[in-house]
Coordinates of C-alpha atoms and ligand atoms in Angstrom, one line a residue:
X80 CA -68.7 93.7 48.1
X81 CA -69.4 90.0 47.5
X82 CA -66.6 88.4 45.4
X83 CA -66.7 85.0 43.9
X84 CA -63.4 83.5 42.7
X85 CA -63.4 80.4 40.5
X86 CA -60.7 78.0 39.3
X87 CA -61.5 75.9 36.2
X88 CA -62.5 72.3 36.4
X89 CA -60.3 71.1 33.5
X90 CA -57.9 68.4 34.5
X91 CA -55.3 66.5 32.5
X92 CA -54.2 62.9 32.1
X93 CA -51.7 62.7 34.9
X94 CA -54.0 64.2 37.5
X95 CA -57.1 62.0 37.6
X96 CA -59.6 63.6 39.9
X97 CA -60.4 60.3 41.5
X98 CA -57.0 60.5 43.2
X99 CA -55.9 64.2 42.9
X100 CA -57.9 67.3 43.5
X101 CA -55.7 70.2 44.4
X102 CA -56.6 73.7 45.4
X103 CA -55.6 76.7 43.3
X104 CA -53.1 78.7 45.3
X105 CA -53.7 81.9 43.4
X106 CA -57.3 82.3 44.5
X107 CA -56.8 82.0 48.3
X108 CA -53.8 84.4 47.9
X109 CA -56.1 86.9 46.2
X110 CA -58.7 86.3 48.9
X111 CA -56.2 87.0 51.6
X112 CA -55.1 90.3 50.1
X113 CA -58.4 92.1 49.4
X114 CA -59.6 94.7 51.9
X115 CA -61.1 93.0 54.9
X116 CA -64.6 94.2 54.6
X117 CA -65.3 92.2 51.4
X118 CA -67.0 88.8 51.5
X119 CA -65.0 86.4 49.4
X120 CA -65.9 82.9 48.3
X121 CA -63.4 80.7 46.6
X122 CA -64.6 77.7 44.6
X123 CA -62.2 75.2 43.0
X124 CA -64.4 73.7 40.3
X125 CA -62.2 70.6 40.1
X126 CA -64.2 69.6 43.3
X127 CA -67.3 69.7 41.3
X128 CA -66.1 68.9 37.8
X129 CA -69.1 66.8 36.8
X130 CA -71.6 69.4 38.0
X131 CA -70.0 72.7 36.8
X132 CA -73.2 74.3 35.5
X133 CA -75.2 73.5 38.6
X134 CA -72.5 74.5 41.0
X135 CA -71.8 77.9 39.3
X136 CA -75.5 78.6 39.1
X137 CA -76.3 77.8 42.7
X138 CA -73.2 79.8 43.9
X139 CA -74.2 82.9 41.8
X140 CA -77.8 82.7 43.0
X141 CA -77.0 82.1 46.7
X142 CA -73.9 84.3 47.1
X143 CA -75.1 87.1 44.8
X144 CA -71.6 88.3 43.8
X145 CA -70.9 91.8 42.5
X146 CA -67.5 90.6 41.1
X147 CA -66.6 87.2 39.7
X148 CA -62.9 86.3 39.1
X149 CA -61.6 83.4 37.1
X150 CA -58.2 81.9 37.1
X151 CA -57.3 80.3 33.8
X152 CA -54.6 78.2 32.1
X153 CA -54.5 78.0 28.3
X154 CA -56.1 74.6 28.0
X155 CA -58.9 75.9 30.2
X156 CA -59.7 78.9 28.0
X157 CA -62.8 77.3 26.3
X158 CA -64.3 76.3 29.6
X159 CA -63.6 79.7 31.0
X160 CA -65.5 81.2 28.1
X161 CA -68.5 79.0 28.8
X162 CA -68.5 79.8 32.5
X163 CA -68.2 83.6 31.7
X164 CA -71.3 83.3 29.4
X165 CA -73.2 81.4 32.1
X166 CA -72.3 83.9 34.9
X167 CA -73.3 86.9 32.6
X168 CA -76.6 85.2 31.8
X169 CA -77.3 84.7 35.5
X170 CA -76.2 88.1 36.7
X171 CA -76.0 90.6 33.8
X172 CA -74.6 93.5 35.8
X173 CA -71.8 91.5 37.5
X174 CA -68.2 92.6 36.9
X175 CA -66.1 89.8 35.5
X176 CA -62.3 89.6 36.0
X177 CA -59.9 87.1 34.5
X178 CA -56.3 86.4 35.6
X179 CA -53.6 83.8 35.7
X180 CA -51.2 82.5 33.0
X181 CA -53.5 82.5 30.0
X182 CA -55.1 86.0 30.4
X183 CA -51.7 87.4 31.3
X184 CA -49.9 86.0 28.2
X185 CA -52.8 85.9 25.7
X186 CA -54.6 89.0 26.9
X187 CA -56.0 89.7 23.4
X188 CA -57.9 86.4 23.5
X189 CA -60.0 87.7 26.4
X190 CA -60.8 91.1 24.8
X191 CA -63.4 89.4 22.6
X192 CA -65.1 87.7 25.6
X193 CA -67.7 89.2 27.8
X194 CA -65.2 90.2 30.5
X195 CA -64.7 93.6 32.1
X196 CA -61.1 93.4 33.4
X197 CA -58.0 91.4 32.7
X198 CA -55.4 91.2 35.5
X199 CA -51.9 90.6 34.0
X200 CA -49.1 89.1 36.1
X201 CA -49.2 88.8 39.9
X202 CA -52.7 89.7 41.1
X203 CA -52.8 90.4 44.8
X204 CA -52.2 94.1 44.7
X205 CA -53.8 94.8 41.3
X206 CA -57.0 93.0 42.3
X207 CA -57.1 94.9 45.6
X208 CA -56.7 98.2 43.9
X209 CA -59.3 97.2 41.2
X210 CA -61.9 96.4 43.9
X211 CA -61.3 99.7 45.6
X212 CA -61.7 101.6 42.3
X213 CA -64.9 99.6 41.4
X214 CA -66.4 100.2 44.9
X215 CA -65.6 103.9 44.9
X216 CA -66.4 104.5 41.3
X217 CA -62.9 105.8 40.6
X218 CA -60.7 105.7 37.5
X219 CA -58.6 102.7 36.6
X220 CA -55.7 104.3 34.7
X221 CA -53.4 104.2 37.8
X222 CA -53.7 100.5 38.4
X223 CA -50.6 98.7 37.0
X224 CA -51.1 95.3 35.5
X225 CA -54.7 96.0 34.6
X226 CA -56.4 95.9 31.2
X227 CA -60.0 97.3 30.9
X228 CA -62.6 98.5 28.5
X229 CA -63.0 102.1 27.4
X230 CA -66.1 102.0 25.3
X231 CA -65.3 99.7 22.3
X232 CA -61.6 99.6 22.9
X233 CA -59.3 98.0 25.5
X234 CA -56.8 100.0 27.5
X235 CA -53.7 98.3 28.8
X236 CA -52.0 99.9 31.8
X237 CA -48.3 99.4 32.2
X238 CA -47.1 96.2 33.7
X239 CA -46.8 95.9 37.5
X240 CA -43.2 95.3 38.7
X241 CA -42.8 91.8 40.3
X242 CA -43.5 91.8 44.0
X243 CA -40.5 91.6 46.4
X244 CA -42.0 89.0 48.7
X245 CA -39.3 89.8 51.2
X246 CA -41.0 93.0 52.4
X247 CA -44.2 91.4 53.7
X248 CA -46.5 93.2 51.2
X249 CA -48.4 89.9 50.3
X250 CA -50.5 88.7 53.3
X251 CA -51.2 85.0 54.0
X252 CA -53.8 83.2 51.9
X253 CA -57.4 83.1 53.2
X254 CA -58.3 79.4 53.2
X255 CA -61.5 80.1 55.1
X256 CA -62.9 81.6 52.0
X257 CA -63.1 78.1 50.3
X258 CA -66.7 77.0 49.9
X259 CA -66.3 73.5 48.3
X260 CA -64.8 70.4 50.0
X261 CA -62.9 67.3 48.9
X262 CA -59.3 68.2 48.2
X263 CA -57.2 65.1 48.0
X264 CA -53.8 63.6 47.0
X265 CA -54.2 59.9 47.2
X266 CA -56.7 60.1 50.0
X267 CA -54.9 62.7 52.2
X268 CA -56.2 66.2 52.3
X269 CA -53.8 68.3 50.3
X270 CA -53.0 72.0 50.2
X271 CA -50.6 74.3 48.4
X272 CA -48.0 76.6 49.9
X273 CA -45.6 79.0 48.3
X274 CA -42.1 79.7 49.7
X275 CA -40.8 81.7 46.7
X276 CA -41.7 82.9 43.2
X277 CA -39.7 83.1 40.0
X278 CA -36.8 81.4 38.3
X279 CA -33.7 82.6 36.6
X280 CA -33.4 79.8 34.0
X281 CA -35.1 80.2 30.6
X282 CA -36.3 76.8 29.5
X283 CA -38.0 77.3 26.1
X284 CA -41.2 75.5 27.0
X285 CA -41.9 77.4 30.2
X286 CA -44.2 80.4 30.5
X287 CA -42.5 81.8 33.6
X288 CA -40.0 84.2 31.9
X289 CA -42.7 86.0 29.8
X290 CA -44.9 86.1 32.9
X291 CA -42.5 87.7 35.3
X292 CA -39.0 88.0 33.9
X293 CA -35.9 86.2 35.2
X294 CA -35.9 86.8 39.0
X295 CA -36.3 85.0 42.2
X296 CA -38.0 86.3 45.4
X297 CA -38.6 84.6 48.6
X298 CA -41.0 84.7 51.6
X299 CA -39.5 84.7 55.1
X300 CA -39.4 81.3 56.8
X301 CA -41.6 82.8 59.5
X302 CA -44.3 83.4 56.9
X303 CA -43.8 80.0 55.2
X304 CA -44.2 78.2 58.5
X305 CA -47.3 80.2 59.4
X306 CA -48.7 79.3 56.0
X307 CA -48.0 75.6 56.5
X308 CA -49.6 75.7 60.0
X309 CA -52.6 77.4 58.6
X310 CA -53.0 74.8 55.8
X311 CA -52.6 72.1 58.5
X312 CA -55.3 73.8 60.7
X313 CA -57.6 73.7 57.7
X314 CA -57.2 69.9 57.5
X315 CA -54.2 69.4 55.2
X316 CA -52.0 66.3 55.7
X317 CA -50.0 66.8 52.5
X318 CA -48.5 70.0 51.3
X319 CA -47.5 70.7 47.7
X320 CA -44.9 73.4 47.6
X321 CA -45.8 75.1 44.3
X322 CA -42.7 77.3 44.0
X323 CA -41.5 77.8 40.4
X324 CA -38.1 76.6 41.3
X325 CA -37.4 76.0 45.0
X326 CA -34.0 74.4 44.3
X327 CA -32.6 77.6 42.7
X328 CA -31.1 78.5 46.1
X329 CA -30.1 75.1 47.6
X330 CA -28.7 76.6 50.8
X331 CA -32.0 78.3 51.4
X332 CA -33.9 75.1 50.7
X333 CA -31.7 73.2 53.2
X334 CA -32.4 75.9 55.8
X335 CA -36.1 75.6 55.1
X336 CA -36.0 71.9 55.7
X337 CA -34.3 72.5 59.0
X338 CA -36.9 75.1 59.9
X339 CA -39.8 72.7 59.0
X340 CA -38.2 70.0 61.3
X341 CA -37.6 72.4 64.2
X342 CA -41.2 73.6 64.0
X343 CA -42.4 70.0 64.2
X344 CA -44.1 70.4 60.8
X345 CA -42.3 67.4 59.4
X346 CA -45.2 65.2 60.5
X347 CA -46.9 66.3 57.3
X348 CA -46.1 64.8 53.8
X349 CA -44.5 67.2 51.3
X350 CA -44.4 67.2 47.5
X351 CA -42.1 69.4 45.6
X352 CA -40.7 70.2 42.1
X353 CA -36.9 70.2 41.8
X354 CA -34.0 70.5 39.4
X355 CA -31.8 67.5 38.8
X356 CA -28.7 69.6 38.9
X357 CA -29.4 70.8 42.5
X358 CA -30.0 67.2 43.7
X359 CA -27.1 65.7 41.9
X360 CA -24.6 68.3 43.3
X361 CA -26.0 68.5 46.8
X362 CA -27.9 65.2 47.2
X363 CA -25.6 63.8 49.8
X364 CA -26.7 66.4 52.4
X365 CA -29.9 67.7 50.8
X366 CA -31.7 64.4 50.2
X367 CA -31.5 63.0 53.8
X368 CA -32.5 66.3 55.1
X369 CA -35.5 66.5 52.7
X370 CA -36.6 63.1 53.9
X371 CA -36.4 64.1 57.5
X372 CA -38.4 67.2 56.7
X373 CA -41.2 65.1 55.3
X374 CA -40.6 65.2 51.6
X375 CA -42.0 62.0 50.0
X376 CA -42.6 62.7 46.3
X377 CA -40.2 64.8 44.2
X378 CA -41.2 66.0 40.7
X379 CA -37.9 66.1 38.8
X380 CA -37.7 68.3 35.7
X381 CA -35.7 65.8 33.7
X382 CA -37.3 67.0 30.5
X383 CA -35.3 64.6 28.2
X384 CA -32.4 62.2 28.4
X385 CA -30.9 63.1 25.1
X386 CA -28.5 66.1 24.8
X387 CA -30.0 67.2 21.5
X388 CA -33.5 67.5 22.9
X389 CA -32.2 69.2 26.0
X390 CA -30.6 71.8 23.7
X391 CA -34.0 72.4 22.0
X392 CA -35.7 72.7 25.4
X393 CA -33.0 74.9 26.6
X394 CA -32.9 72.7 29.7
X395 CA -29.3 71.5 29.5
X396 CA -27.9 73.8 32.2
X397 CA -30.5 72.9 34.8
X398 CA -29.8 69.2 34.1
X399 CA -26.0 69.4 34.4
X400 CA -24.2 68.3 37.6
X401 CA -21.5 70.5 39.0
X402 CA -18.4 69.5 40.9
X403 CA -16.5 72.4 42.3
X404 CA -18.0 74.6 39.6
X405 CA -17.0 72.2 36.8
X406 CA -19.4 70.5 34.5
X407 CA -19.8 66.9 35.8
X408 CA -22.2 65.6 33.1
X409 CA -25.9 64.9 33.0
X410 CA -27.4 65.1 36.5
X411 CA -30.4 62.9 36.1
X412 CA -29.2 59.5 37.3
X413 CA -27.3 60.9 40.3
X414 CA -30.3 63.0 41.3
X415 CA -32.6 59.9 41.1
X416 CA -30.1 57.8 43.0
X417 CA -30.0 60.3 45.9
X418 CA -33.7 60.4 46.1
X419 CA -34.1 56.7 46.0
X420 CA -31.4 56.1 48.6
X421 CA -33.3 58.4 50.9
X422 CA -36.7 56.6 50.4
X423 CA -38.3 59.3 48.2
X424 CA -40.3 58.7 45.1
X425 CA -39.4 60.3 41.8
X426 CA -42.1 61.8 39.6
X427 CA -40.3 61.9 36.3
X428 CA -41.1 64.9 34.2
X429 CA -40.1 64.2 30.5
X430 CA -41.0 65.9 27.3
X431 CA -41.2 63.8 24.2
X432 CA -42.1 64.7 20.6
X433 CA -39.6 67.5 20.1
X434 CA -38.9 68.6 16.5
X435 CA -36.0 66.3 15.8
X436 CA -37.5 63.3 17.7
X437 CA -37.8 60.0 16.0
X438 CA -39.6 56.9 17.3
X439 CA -36.3 55.6 18.5
X440 CA -35.5 58.8 20.5
X441 CA -39.0 58.7 22.1
X442 CA -38.6 55.1 22.9
X443 CA -35.3 55.8 24.5
X444 CA -37.0 58.2 26.9
X445 CA -39.8 55.8 27.6
X446 CA -37.3 53.0 28.4
X447 CA -35.6 55.4 30.8
X448 CA -38.8 56.2 32.5
X449 CA -39.6 52.5 32.8
X450 CA -36.3 51.8 34.4
X451 CA -35.7 54.7 36.7
X452 CA -38.8 56.8 37.6
X453 CA -41.5 55.8 40.1
X454 CA -44.3 57.8 38.6
X455 CA -44.1 58.9 34.9
X456 CA -45.2 62.5 34.1
X457 CA -44.5 62.4 30.4
X458 CA -45.7 65.2 28.3
X459 CA -45.5 66.5 24.7
X460 CA -44.1 69.9 23.9
X461 CA -47.0 72.3 23.9
X462 CA -46.9 75.7 22.3
X463 CA -48.3 77.9 25.1
X464 CA -48.6 81.7 24.4
X465 CA -45.4 83.6 24.1
X466 CA -42.9 80.9 25.0
X467 CA -39.7 80.7 22.8
X468 CA -40.7 77.1 21.9
X469 CA -44.0 78.3 20.4
X470 CA -42.1 80.7 18.1
X471 CA -39.9 77.9 16.9
X472 CA -42.8 75.5 16.3
X473 CA -44.6 78.2 14.3
X474 CA -41.5 79.0 12.2
X475 CA -41.0 75.3 11.4
X476 CA -44.7 74.8 10.6
X477 CA -45.0 71.9 13.1
X478 CA -48.2 72.9 14.9
X479 CA -50.9 70.5 13.9
X480 CA -53.8 71.4 16.2
X481 CA -55.1 74.7 17.3
X482 CA -57.9 73.5 19.6
X483 CA -56.6 75.0 22.8
X484 CA -58.7 72.8 25.1
X485 CA -56.4 70.0 23.9
X486 CA -53.2 71.9 25.0
X487 CA -53.2 69.9 28.2
X488 CA -49.6 68.5 27.9
X489 CA -50.6 64.9 27.1
X490 CA -52.3 65.5 23.8
X491 CA -49.6 65.8 21.1
X492 CA -50.5 69.0 19.2
X493 CA -47.2 69.3 17.4
X494 CA -45.5 66.9 15.0
X495 CA -41.8 66.2 14.9
X496 CA -39.9 66.5 11.6
X497 CA -40.1 62.7 11.4
X498 CA -43.2 61.5 13.3
X499 CA -46.9 62.6 13.0
X500 CA -48.3 64.1 16.2
X501 CA -50.9 61.3 16.8
X502 CA -48.1 58.7 16.5
X503 CA -46.0 60.5 19.1
X504 CA -49.0 60.5 21.5
X505 CA -49.9 56.9 20.8
X506 CA -46.4 55.6 21.6
X507 CA -46.3 57.6 24.8
X508 CA -49.8 56.6 25.9
X509 CA -49.3 52.9 25.2
X510 CA -46.1 52.7 27.3
X511 CA -47.0 55.1 30.1
X512 CA -50.1 53.2 31.3
X513 CA -48.0 50.2 32.3
X514 CA -45.3 52.3 33.9
X515 CA -48.0 53.8 36.1
X516 CA -49.4 50.4 37.2
X517 CA -45.9 49.4 38.5
X518 CA -46.2 52.1 41.1
X519 CA -49.3 50.6 42.6
X520 CA -47.5 48.5 45.3
X521 CA -45.5 51.5 46.5
X522 CA -48.7 53.6 46.6
X523 CA -50.4 50.8 48.5
X524 CA -47.7 51.0 51.1
X525 CA -47.9 54.8 51.4
X526 CA -51.7 55.1 51.4
X527 CA -53.1 51.5 51.9
X528 CA -56.8 52.4 52.6
X529 CA -57.1 54.8 49.7
X530 CA -55.5 52.4 47.2
X531 CA -57.5 49.4 48.4
X532 CA -60.8 51.4 48.0
X533 CA -59.9 53.3 44.8
X534 CA -57.7 50.9 42.9
X535 CA -60.4 49.9 40.5
X536 CA -61.3 53.5 39.6
X537 CA -57.6 54.4 39.3
X538 CA -57.0 51.5 36.9
X539 CA -60.2 52.3 35.0
X540 CA -58.9 55.9 34.5
X541 CA -55.4 54.8 33.5
X542 CA -56.8 52.2 31.0
X543 CA -59.7 54.3 29.6
X544 CA -60.6 52.9 26.2
X545 CA -59.2 49.4 26.8
X546 CA -61.2 46.2 26.9
X547 CA -60.2 42.8 28.2
X548 CA -59.3 41.9 24.7
X549 CA -56.9 44.8 24.1
X550 CA -55.2 44.2 27.5
X551 CA -54.7 40.5 26.6
X552 CA -53.3 41.5 23.3
X553 CA -56.3 40.1 21.3
X554 CA -57.3 43.4 19.9
X555 CA -55.2 46.0 18.1
X556 CA -54.2 48.5 20.8
X557 CA -54.8 51.3 18.3
X558 CA -58.5 50.7 18.6
X559 CA -58.2 51.2 22.3
X560 CA -56.3 54.4 21.7
X561 CA -59.1 55.7 19.4
X562 CA -61.6 54.9 22.1
X563 CA -59.4 56.7 24.7
X564 CA -59.2 59.8 22.5
X565 CA -63.0 59.8 22.1
X566 CA -63.5 59.5 25.9
X567 CA -61.0 62.3 26.4
X568 CA -62.9 64.5 24.0
X569 CA -66.1 63.9 26.0
X570 CA -64.4 64.6 29.3
X571 CA -63.4 68.0 28.1
X572 CA -67.0 69.1 27.8
X573 CA -67.2 70.3 31.4
X574 CA -70.1 72.6 30.8
Ligands
B12_196 C1 -47.7 74.4 40.9 C2 -48.0 74.2 39.4 C3 -48.8 73.1 39.0 C4 -49.3 72.2 40.0 C5 -50.8 72.6 40.4 C6 -51.1 72.7 41.8 C7 -52.3 73.6 42.0 N1 -53.5 73.1 41.9 O1 -52.2 74.8 42.1 C8 -49.3 70.9 39.2 C9 -47.9 70.2 39.2 C10 -50.3 69.8 39.6 C11 -49.6 71.5 37.8 C12 -50.2 70.8 36.8 C13 -50.4 71.4 35.5 N2 -49.8 72.5 35.1 CO1 -48.9 73.8 36.2 N3 -47.8 74.9 37.2 C14 -47.5 75.1 38.4 C15 -46.5 76.3 38.6 C16 -45.1 75.7 38.9 C17 -46.9 77.2 39.8 C18 -48.3 77.7 39.8 C19 -48.7 78.4 41.1 O2 -49.4 77.9 41.9 N4 -48.1 79.6 41.4 C20 -48.4 80.3 42.6 C21 -49.6 81.2 42.4 C22 -49.9 82.1 43.6 O3 -49.3 82.0 41.3 P1 -50.2 82.1 39.9 O4 -50.9 80.9 39.7 O5 -49.3 82.6 38.8 O6 -51.2 83.2 40.3 C23 -50.9 84.6 40.3 C24 -51.2 85.3 39.0 O7 -51.2 84.5 37.9 C25 -52.6 85.9 39.2 N5 -53.8 85.2 39.1 C26 -54.0 83.9 38.9 N6 -55.3 83.6 38.8 C27 -56.0 84.8 38.9 C28 -57.3 85.0 38.9 C29 -57.8 86.4 39.1 C30 -59.2 86.7 39.1 C31 -56.8 87.4 39.2 C32 -57.3 88.8 39.4 C33 -55.4 87.1 39.2 C34 -55.0 85.8 39.1 O8 -52.5 86.3 40.6 C35 -51.9 85.2 41.3 C36 -51.2 85.8 42.6 O9 -50.2 86.7 42.2 C37 -46.6 77.0 37.3 C38 -45.5 77.9 36.9 C39 -44.1 77.3 36.5 N7 -43.0 77.9 36.8 O10 -44.1 76.2 35.9 C40 -47.1 75.9 36.3 C41 -48.0 76.2 35.2 C42 -49.1 77.2 35.7 N8 -48.7 74.9 34.8 C43 -48.9 74.8 33.6 C44 -49.5 73.7 33.0 C45 -49.6 73.7 31.5 C46 -49.9 72.6 33.7 C47 -50.6 71.3 33.2 C48 -51.6 71.5 32.1 C49 -49.5 70.4 32.6 C50 -48.3 70.4 33.3 N9 -47.3 71.2 32.9 O11 -48.1 69.7 34.3 C51 -51.1 70.7 34.5 C52 -52.6 70.9 34.6 C53 -53.2 70.7 36.0 C54 -54.6 70.3 35.9 N10 -55.5 71.3 36.2 O12 -54.9 69.2 35.6 C55 -48.4 76.0 32.8 C56 -49.5 76.9 32.3 C57 -49.2 77.5 30.9 C58 -50.4 78.2 30.3 N11 -50.1 79.1 29.5 O13 -51.5 77.9 30.6 C59 -47.4 76.7 33.8 C60 -47.2 78.2 33.7 C61 -46.0 76.0 33.5 C62 -45.5 76.2 32.2 N12 -45.6 75.2 31.3 O14 -45.0 77.2 31.8 N13 -49.1 72.7 37.8
SF4_197 S1 -36.2 75.6 35.6 FE1 -38.4 75.2 35.8 S2 -39.3 77.2 36.4 FE2 -37.3 77.6 35.6 S3 -37.5 78.2 33.5 FE3 -37.0 75.9 33.6 S4 -39.0 74.9 33.7 FE4 -39.4 77.1 34.1

């Protein structure tokens, strides 16, 4: 069968497509795990975000798919709905499948759309079994993790147990299936690689626990190295390790760094997401090793610098340093210090606008970002389906905006007990633009040609809505913020 797999074009503030266009790891993993006789095309629509209608239309016409699959996050749901309608119009008999975080956690939202199947949770084996059943005209009731139509109603098969990655059941991704070009991270071709799945923490804002429970499974190093080599052979110079929490097992992570070095794969650049506690407690050995292995940017889940906010986010444990098993205080500064001493840049993940936040507590976090992080990645708490945080925001009546396309992390959709949502966003937006500018010289050293050629576009993105007058302080900045919000609304109309 011909199978077309699509990821959505929607991007958010901290990932301007002028500088960052990353592949979706789920789709190539699905493509690598279907039966080999299928023809699969993977299209990451971020590579064509200004021509979504034309791209989807020409792909459906030329590739003539019998099955179309979409990978969707919550803020992409509206775009997904529009793409589904377009595909159905172009090819009325096509079978449409949705998967990913949003269809898995808000399955009911897709029952009203024109889709045939919903894959919940991990998709490789469910999708393979679904294709077999569709091809052979067989029943679907035995396929775990699948929801499907039975006349007017939807049937939901039982959940699929999470995959034990250790047993080799999941084959390598199929990157050759990609049909669009132009992946980049600051001018270097980027690819994504997984070394593990899952996490045993339970931060209140994170979807991972409802998605798969609290567990951690790992691929063998042999497979991880083969995957990195494959990404490299397909042109990647930068690898984003997309593990949910690679630092959960620090000894394994250290061994992985050694394996990367021994395999000579440390000539690539690596980006990774990490916990502050792991880096604070093991930084002395871990950080130099990471640098030798090629790690350059580390996304740190700091979340907030105030203990009360960390309690709300249920993120205190993962931000606590340990010394011989004893609590040694907040881990953030020590973690940042180890990374900086070892020439790595810190992407500082912070969440501001939590229920008890005041302007002062938000400003304290912004001041921290200004002083310590290299690239701010500041977000607002966002009530994604079925997270514990969503429940609390609902109970406290703090959700102010139900337009899901704005649930992109940098639009404040909840208010605090003391500050309106829009004010929270304004304060963050106003400060964060300038913090980003300060990283320009470092980015220039890291990727000189890219920054020289694209600096005007990058600045134009960061300062959307501003005029010379507002930058010089001759116009009220709130006017620029209003224009920024209007531009952002327009940008969201991908199709
Ligand atoms: C890596 C990652 C990123 C990377 C993305 C790199 C990339 N292009 O892939 C970065 C850091 C850039 C990023 C950014 C964002 N992310 Co993110 N990210 C993740 C993370 C850590 C892992 C995702 C991943 O690649 N997993 C590996 C793949 C193989 O697994 P998977 O995606 O789950 O896919 C499996 C199944 O879902 C299913 N499946 C998926 N798609 C499909 C499609 C079909 C047809 C089928 C059948 C099955 C299927 O099968 C796959 C294989 O088993 C998750 C989870 C977490 N712990 O935080 C969050 C997560 C997905 N991100 C999230 C969000 C909100 C965002 C942002 C909006 C804001 C933010 N928090 O930074 C931005 C938006 C990015 C953009 N488009 O502009 C949310 C989504 C919540 C939701 N309900 O939508 C998550 C769950 C984190 C959270 N808050 O809980 N993210
Ligand atoms: S540590 Fe990271 S992956 Fe684990 S629950 Fe918290 S935010 Fe999610």
